[in-house]
mmCIF file of C-alpha atoms in Angstrom:
data_model
loop_
_atom_site.group_PDB
_atom_site.id
_atom_site.type_symbol
_atom_site.label_atom_id
_atom_site.label_comp_id
_atom_site.label_asym_id
_atom_site.label_seq_id
_atom_site.Cartn_x
_atom_site.Cartn_y
_atom_site.Cartn_z
ATOM 1 C CA MET A 308 -62.726 74.155 31.164
ATOM 2 C CA LYS A 309 -65.090 76.178 28.964
ATOM 3 C CA PRO A 310 -67.420 78.584 30.824
ATOM 4 C CA ILE A 311 -70.973 77.278 31.073
ATOM 5 C CA PRO A 312 -73.433 79.702 29.424
ATOM 6 C CA ASP A 313 -75.563 81.476 32.010
ATOM 7 C CA HIS A 314 -79.084 80.785 30.820
ATOM 8 C CA ALA A 315 -82.318 79.314 32.140
ATOM 9 C CA VAL A 316 -81.768 75.672 31.181
ATOM 10 C CA ASN A 317 -78.259 75.471 32.606
ATOM 11 C CA ARG A 318 -79.399 77.144 35.827
ATOM 12 C CA LEU A 319 -82.267 74.655 36.086
ATOM 13 C CA ARG A 320 -79.885 71.764 35.427
ATOM 14 C CA ILE A 321 -77.516 72.909 38.178
ATOM 15 C CA TRP A 322 -80.396 73.280 40.633
ATOM 16 C CA ARG A 323 -81.918 69.912 39.694
ATOM 17 C CA LYS A 324 -78.595 68.180 40.274
ATOM 18 C CA SER A 325 -78.189 69.922 43.627
ATOM 19 C CA VAL A 326 -81.465 68.489 44.979
ATOM 20 C CA SER A 327 -80.996 64.996 43.562
ATOM 21 C CA THR A 328 -80.679 62.288 46.207
ATOM 22 C CA ARG A 329 -78.762 59.887 43.957
ATOM 23 C CA PRO A 330 -76.544 60.071 40.860
ATOM 24 C CA PHE A 331 -78.395 60.526 37.596
ATOM 25 C CA LEU A 332 -77.481 57.649 35.266
ATOM 26 C CA ALA A 333 -78.424 58.893 31.817
ATOM 27 C CA ARG A 334 -77.531 57.095 28.629
ATOM 28 C CA GLY A 335 -74.100 58.376 27.667
ATOM 29 C CA GLY A 336 -73.605 59.770 31.159
ATOM 30 C CA ALA A 337 -70.313 57.915 31.655
ATOM 31 C CA VAL A 338 -68.661 59.718 28.726
ATOM 32 C CA PRO A 339 -66.372 62.596 29.803
ATOM 33 C CA ARG A 340 -68.125 65.677 28.459
ATOM 34 C CA CYS A 341 -67.686 69.396 28.134
ATOM 35 C CA GLU A 342 -70.016 70.852 30.760
ATOM 36 C CA ALA A 343 -70.871 73.756 28.463
ATOM 37 C CA CYS A 344 -72.000 71.914 25.306
ATOM 38 C CA GLN A 345 -72.409 68.344 26.674
ATOM 39 C CA LEU A 346 -70.330 66.849 23.855
ATOM 40 C CA ARG A 347 -67.223 64.738 24.312
ATOM 41 C CA HIS A 348 -64.299 66.879 25.463
ATOM 42 C CA ASP A 349 -62.295 66.156 22.329
ATOM 43 C CA TRP A 350 -65.256 67.155 20.102
ATOM 44 C CA CYS A 351 -66.334 70.270 21.985
ATOM 45 C CA ALA A 352 -68.343 72.659 19.788
ATOM 46 C CA CYS A 353 -68.441 75.672 22.108
ATOM 47 C CA GLU A 354 -66.489 77.946 19.775
ATOM 48 C CA TRP A 355 -69.301 77.723 17.190
ATOM 49 C CA ARG A 356 -72.201 78.343 19.584
ATOM 50 C CA PRO A 357 -74.229 81.363 18.367
ATOM 51 C CA ALA A 358 -76.018 83.720 20.760
ATOM 52 C CA LEU A 359 -78.655 85.935 19.145
ATOM 53 C CA LYS A 360 -81.664 88.075 19.973
ATOM 54 C CA ALA A 361 -85.274 87.710 18.836
ATOM 55 C CA GLU A 362 -88.649 89.272 19.464
ATOM 56 C CA ALA A 363 -90.083 85.830 20.180
ATOM 57 C CA GLY A 364 -89.596 84.065 23.507
ATOM 58 C CA PHE A 365 -89.597 80.428 24.593
ATOM 59 C CA CYS A 366 -90.959 78.875 27.751
ATOM 60 C CA LEU A 367 -89.684 75.327 28.257
ATOM 61 C CA LEU A 368 -91.747 73.058 30.486
ATOM 62 C CA MET A 369 -89.315 70.253 31.181
ATOM 63 C CA TYR A 370 -90.134 66.806 32.498
ATOM 64 C CA ASP A 371 -88.280 66.036 35.711
ATOM 65 C CA SER A 372 -85.117 64.395 34.324
ATOM 66 C CA GLU A 373 -84.799 66.361 31.064
ATOM 67 C CA PRO A 374 -82.432 69.123 32.272
ATOM 68 C CA MET A 375 -79.852 66.513 33.306
ATOM 69 C CA LYS A 376 -79.811 64.496 30.078
ATOM 70 C CA PRO A 377 -76.758 65.217 27.903
ATOM 71 C CA SER A 378 -78.950 64.521 24.868
ATOM 72 C CA ASN A 379 -81.512 67.197 25.766
ATOM 73 C CA THR A 380 -81.969 69.747 22.968
ATOM 74 C CA GLY A 381 -84.052 72.308 24.846
ATOM 75 C CA ARG A 382 -80.726 73.597 26.116
ATOM 76 C CA LEU A 383 -79.748 74.469 22.537
ATOM 77 C CA ILE A 384 -82.628 76.951 22.333
ATOM 78 C CA ALA A 385 -81.378 78.734 25.438
ATOM 79 C CA ASP A 386 -77.841 78.674 23.992
ATOM 80 C CA VAL A 387 -79.012 80.642 20.958
ATOM 81 C CA LEU A 388 -81.575 82.853 22.733
ATOM 82 C CA PRO A 389 -80.291 83.207 26.301
ATOM 83 C CA GLY A 390 -82.183 86.434 26.947
ATOM 84 C CA THR A 391 -85.665 85.252 25.964
ATOM 85 C CA THR A 392 -85.748 81.608 27.032
ATOM 86 C CA TRP A 393 -87.254 80.466 30.331
ATOM 87 C CA ALA A 394 -87.197 76.936 31.743
ATOM 88 C CA PHE A 395 -89.295 75.303 34.471
ATOM 89 C CA LEU A 396 -89.781 71.774 35.721
ATOM 90 C CA TRP A 397 -93.307 70.608 34.939
ATOM 91 C CA LYS A 398 -95.684 70.286 37.887
ATOM 92 C CA ARG A 399 -99.233 69.101 37.344
ATOM 93 C CA THR A 400 -100.858 70.669 40.405
ATOM 94 C CA GLN A 401 -98.279 73.190 41.659
ATOM 95 C CA PRO A 402 -96.779 75.103 38.728
ATOM 96 C CA HIS A 403 -93.935 77.437 39.604
ATOM 97 C CA PRO A 404 -95.191 80.949 40.520
ATOM 98 C CA GLU A 405 -92.693 82.494 38.101
ATOM 99 C CA LEU A 406 -94.133 80.337 35.307
ATOM 100 C CA LEU A 407 -97.654 81.574 36.030
ATOM 101 C CA ALA A 408 -96.396 85.162 36.195
ATOM 102 C CA LEU A 409 -94.689 84.769 32.811
ATOM 103 C CA LEU A 410 -97.838 83.325 31.218
ATOM 104 C CA ALA A 411 -99.862 86.232 32.610
ATOM 105 C CA ASP A 412 -97.350 88.922 31.583
ATOM 106 C CA PRO A 413 -99.210 91.349 29.255
ATOM 107 C CA ALA A 414 -96.058 91.767 27.146
ATOM 108 C CA TRP A 415 -96.379 88.214 25.825
ATOM 109 C CA GLN A 416 -98.880 86.239 23.726
ATOM 110 C CA PRO A 417 -98.447 82.561 24.723
ATOM 111 C CA TYR A 418 -98.833 79.715 22.219
ATOM 112 C CA VAL A 419 -98.645 76.047 23.184
ATOM 113 C CA VAL A 420 -96.664 74.258 20.481
ATOM 114 C CA PHE A 421 -97.979 70.753 19.804
ATOM 115 C CA PRO A 422 -98.664 68.534 16.762
ATOM 116 C CA ALA A 423 -101.939 69.021 14.932
ATOM 117 C CA CYS A 424 -102.694 65.326 15.168
ATOM 118 C CA GLU A 425 -102.944 65.452 18.937
ATOM 119 C CA LYS A 426 -105.697 67.772 20.102
ATOM 120 C CA ALA A 427 -108.824 69.866 19.906
ATOM 121 C CA PRO A 428 -109.295 71.502 16.521
ATOM 122 C CA ALA A 429 -110.945 74.579 18.055
ATOM 123 C CA ARG A 430 -107.644 75.644 19.635
ATOM 124 C CA LEU A 431 -105.418 74.871 16.661
ATOM 125 C CA THR A 432 -103.696 77.503 14.566
ATOM 126 C CA THR A 433 -100.924 77.411 11.998
ATOM 127 C CA GLU A 434 -100.197 81.148 12.167
ATOM 128 C CA VAL A 435 -98.496 83.411 14.670
ATOM 129 C CA VAL A 436 -100.550 86.602 15.014
ATOM 130 C CA PRO A 437 -99.927 88.191 18.427
ATOM 131 C CA LEU A 438 -102.317 90.788 19.748
ATOM 132 C CA PRO A 439 -101.217 94.438 19.414
ATOM 133 C CA GLY A 440 -98.424 95.299 21.805
ATOM 134 C CA LYS A 441 -97.576 91.660 22.505
ATOM 135 C CA LYS A 442 -94.716 89.398 21.462
ATOM 136 C CA PRO A 443 -95.114 85.654 20.847
ATOM 137 C CA LEU A 444 -94.133 83.323 23.683
ATOM 138 C CA PHE A 445 -93.859 79.707 22.557
ATOM 139 C CA ILE A 446 -94.484 77.075 25.224
ATOM 140 C CA LEU A 447 -92.549 73.895 24.445
ATOM 141 C CA LEU A 448 -93.192 70.647 26.325
ATOM 142 C CA ASP A 449 -89.739 69.142 26.701
ATOM 143 C CA GLY A 450 -89.669 65.402 27.287
ATOM 144 C CA THR A 451 -90.307 62.111 25.526
ATOM 145 C CA TRP A 452 -93.480 62.065 23.462
ATOM 146 C CA PRO A 453 -95.502 60.157 26.092
ATOM 147 C CA GLU A 454 -94.276 62.687 28.674
ATOM 148 C CA ALA A 455 -95.099 65.652 26.420
ATOM 149 C CA ARG A 456 -98.602 64.298 25.816
ATOM 150 C CA LYS A 457 -99.063 63.893 29.567
ATOM 151 C CA MET A 458 -97.940 67.479 30.188
ATOM 152 C CA PHE A 459 -100.280 68.753 27.497
ATOM 153 C CA ASN A 460 -103.317 66.878 28.782
ATOM 154 C CA MET A 461 -102.690 67.449 32.499
ATOM 155 C CA SER A 462 -101.763 71.149 32.659
ATOM 156 C CA PRO A 463 -105.009 73.094 33.124
ATOM 157 C CA TYR A 464 -103.069 76.402 33.292
ATOM 158 C CA LEU A 465 -102.306 75.940 29.559
ATOM 159 C CA ASP A 466 -105.890 75.301 28.465
ATOM 160 C CA GLY A 467 -106.693 78.905 27.580
ATOM 161 C CA PHE A 468 -103.915 79.354 25.038
ATOM 162 C CA PRO A 469 -103.962 78.651 21.292
ATOM 163 C CA VAL A 470 -102.160 75.528 20.095
ATOM 164 C CA LEU A 471 -99.662 76.200 17.331
ATOM 165 C CA ALA A 472 -99.391 73.198 15.027
ATOM 166 C CA ILE A 473 -96.276 73.212 12.881
ATOM 167 C CA LYS A 474 -95.890 71.395 9.575
ATOM 168 C CA PRO A 475 -92.181 70.691 9.104
ATOM 169 C CA ASP A 476 -90.845 70.491 5.563
ATOM 170 C CA ALA A 477 -88.369 67.790 6.530
ATOM 171 C CA LEU A 478 -88.591 64.845 8.907
ATOM 172 C CA SER A 479 -86.569 64.780 12.099
ATOM 173 C CA THR A 480 -82.823 64.310 11.801
ATOM 174 C CA TYR A 481 -82.576 63.523 15.514
ATOM 175 C CA GLY A 482 -81.425 59.953 15.967
ATOM 176 C CA MET A 483 -81.032 59.813 19.731
ATOM 177 C CA ARG A 484 -84.701 59.103 20.420
ATOM 178 C CA VAL A 485 -87.263 57.462 18.183
ATOM 179 C CA ALA A 486 -90.434 59.448 17.461
ATOM 180 C CA HIS A 487 -93.757 57.654 17.118
ATOM 181 C CA HIS A 488 -94.864 59.810 14.182
ATOM 182 C CA ASP A 489 -93.041 61.552 11.369
ATOM 183 C CA GLU A 490 -94.255 65.000 12.444
ATOM 184 C CA HIS A 491 -92.756 64.574 15.927
ATOM 185 C CA LEU A 492 -89.528 66.562 15.955
ATOM 186 C CA CYS A 493 -87.173 67.073 18.862
ATOM 187 C CA THR A 494 -87.467 70.236 20.939
ATOM 188 C CA ALA A 495 -84.767 72.273 19.162
ATOM 189 C CA GLU A 496 -86.099 71.325 15.720
ATOM 190 C CA VAL A 497 -89.579 72.417 16.759
ATOM 191 C CA ALA A 498 -88.214 75.746 17.987
ATOM 192 C CA ALA A 499 -86.367 76.322 14.701
ATOM 193 C CA CYS A 500 -89.584 75.700 12.746
ATOM 194 C CA VAL A 501 -91.589 77.959 15.041
ATOM 195 C CA LEU A 502 -89.083 80.804 14.693
ATOM 196 C CA GLU A 503 -89.414 80.682 10.919
ATOM 197 C CA VAL A 504 -93.222 80.654 11.179
ATOM 198 C CA ALA A 505 -92.924 83.745 13.388
ATOM 199 C CA GLY A 506 -90.763 85.517 10.795
ATOM 200 C CA GLU A 507 -87.499 85.101 12.742
ATOM 201 C CA ILE A 508 -85.887 83.295 9.831
ATOM 202 C CA ARG A 509 -82.253 84.177 10.581
ATOM 203 C CA VAL A 510 -82.534 83.036 14.200
ATOM 204 C CA GLY A 511 -84.393 79.882 13.190
ATOM 205 C CA GLN A 512 -81.644 78.971 10.733
ATOM 206 C CA ALA A 513 -78.953 79.641 13.358
ATOM 207 C CA LEU A 514 -80.700 77.331 15.812
ATOM 208 C CA GLN A 515 -81.081 74.638 13.138
ATOM 209 C CA HIS A 516 -77.359 74.854 12.321
ATOM 210 C CA TRP A 517 -76.404 74.677 16.001
ATOM 211 C CA PHE A 518 -78.703 71.683 16.497
ATOM 212 C CA ASN A 519 -77.295 69.935 13.416
ATOM 213 C CA LEU A 520 -73.736 70.317 14.698
ATOM 214 C CA PHE A 521 -74.663 69.113 18.183
ATOM 215 C CA SER A 522 -76.636 66.146 16.844
ATOM 216 C CA SER A 523 -73.916 65.126 14.380
ATOM 217 C CA ARG A 524 -71.162 65.222 16.983
ATOM 218 C CA TYR A 525 -73.265 63.589 19.687
ATOM 219 C CA MET A 526 -74.139 60.676 17.405
ATOM 220 C CA ALA A 527 -70.534 60.381 16.220
ATOM 221 C CA GLY A 528 -69.441 60.199 19.842
ATOM 222 C CA ARG A 529 -71.651 57.181 20.432
ATOM 223 C CA VAL A 530 -69.647 55.150 17.944
ATOM 224 C CA SER A 531 -66.292 56.874 18.551
ATOM 225 C CA ARG A 532 -66.247 58.330 15.061
ATOM 226 C CA ALA A 533 -64.340 61.574 14.663
ATOM 227 C CA PRO A 534 -66.105 64.594 13.126
ATOM 228 C CA GLY A 535 -65.741 64.460 9.359
ATOM 229 C CA GLU A 536 -65.136 66.888 6.523
ATOM 230 C CA ASP A 537 -68.879 66.854 5.808
ATOM 231 C CA GLU A 538 -69.463 69.236 8.728
ATOM 232 C CA GLN A 539 -67.262 71.985 7.262
ATOM 233 C CA PRO A 540 -70.169 73.822 5.527
ATOM 234 C CA LEU A 541 -72.018 73.788 8.839
ATOM 235 C CA LEU A 542 -69.030 75.240 10.683
ATOM 236 C CA ARG A 543 -68.634 77.963 8.073
ATOM 237 C CA ALA A 544 -72.323 78.862 8.366
ATOM 238 C CA LEU A 545 -72.072 79.139 12.161
ATOM 239 C CA GLU A 546 -68.875 81.193 11.923
ATOM 240 C CA ALA A 547 -70.630 83.567 9.520
ATOM 241 C CA ILE A 548 -73.575 83.949 11.892
ATOM 242 C CA LYS A 549 -71.257 84.696 14.809
ATOM 243 C CA GLY A 550 -69.362 87.217 12.689
ATOM 244 C CA GLU A 551 -72.574 89.000 11.708
ATOM 245 C CA THR A 552 -73.683 89.062 15.346
ATOM 246 C CA ALA A 553 -70.357 90.561 16.434
ATOM 247 C CA LEU A 554 -70.631 93.306 13.803
ATOM 248 C CA GLN A 555 -74.219 94.024 14.801
ATOM 249 C CA GLY A 556 -73.210 94.256 18.462
ATOM 250 C CA ALA A 557 -70.379 96.640 17.626
ATOM 251 C CA GLY A 558 -72.796 98.797 15.641
ATOM 252 C CA GLU A 559 -75.247 98.938 18.539
ATOM 253 C CA GLU A 560 -72.479 99.937 20.969
ATOM 254 C CA GLU A 561 -71.326 102.696 18.631
ATOM 255 C CA SER A 562 -74.886 103.969 18.254
ATOM 256 C CA GLN A 563 -75.390 104.015 22.037
ATOM 257 C CA SER A 564 -72.091 105.856 22.472
ATOM 258 C CA LEU A 565 -73.113 108.508 19.975
ATOM 259 C CA CYS A 566 -76.440 108.964 21.761
ATOM 260 C CA ARG A 567 -74.666 109.447 25.097
ATOM 261 C CA ASP A 568 -72.242 111.932 23.576
ATOM 262 C CA TYR A 569 -75.129 113.874 22.063
#
């Protein structure tokens, strides 16, 4: 069994399952899956999962059942950025104290990420310009589009933050749920776009690659189609990213060692 990555979404998923009073019957839930990547055991993609660092952070507000869905893509963000991704179940009237503390943390500049077609023009922005001394914290509403709209309209603790409206260059490739509008991407796709807007291009591309592999294999699993040769460029790209990350980590360790010796 592959080790489950220790990050916010997986911890939330484990907790949510522990308090459930009945089995969660998600679509595809009967398929034997790798607990780490949520793909079929025979198509596990764990060896290609990248883990990077970024200045930007993500705060996932997840609708009640989202952490337990094998098709959830918010988890992919935490896979790639385990150190700067937080996840909370959405509560309309009693938000988690740690969520409120994160939103009030002076180290972060929160942005609510939502389509431009949905809300108040006065709050909309297409740029990420944090205040001096702050890093961008992107609040993603993780659920179906009706659920995301409900969270957006019924969360008064988010009303004071700017709304970042992204304009994706390509339409969603996510086939597991049907969006009502072309600009409605899934959570991981949104995060990849936002990272590029924030100047974190390398991390955004890594997340997009990881999402593309997950989506391709998940959809193939629904029709019992084995992964094809067409995913080889994607695997090579992810292997290259992991190799670069390993070299960077080795360089940082060597630098720290030299500082200690000095």
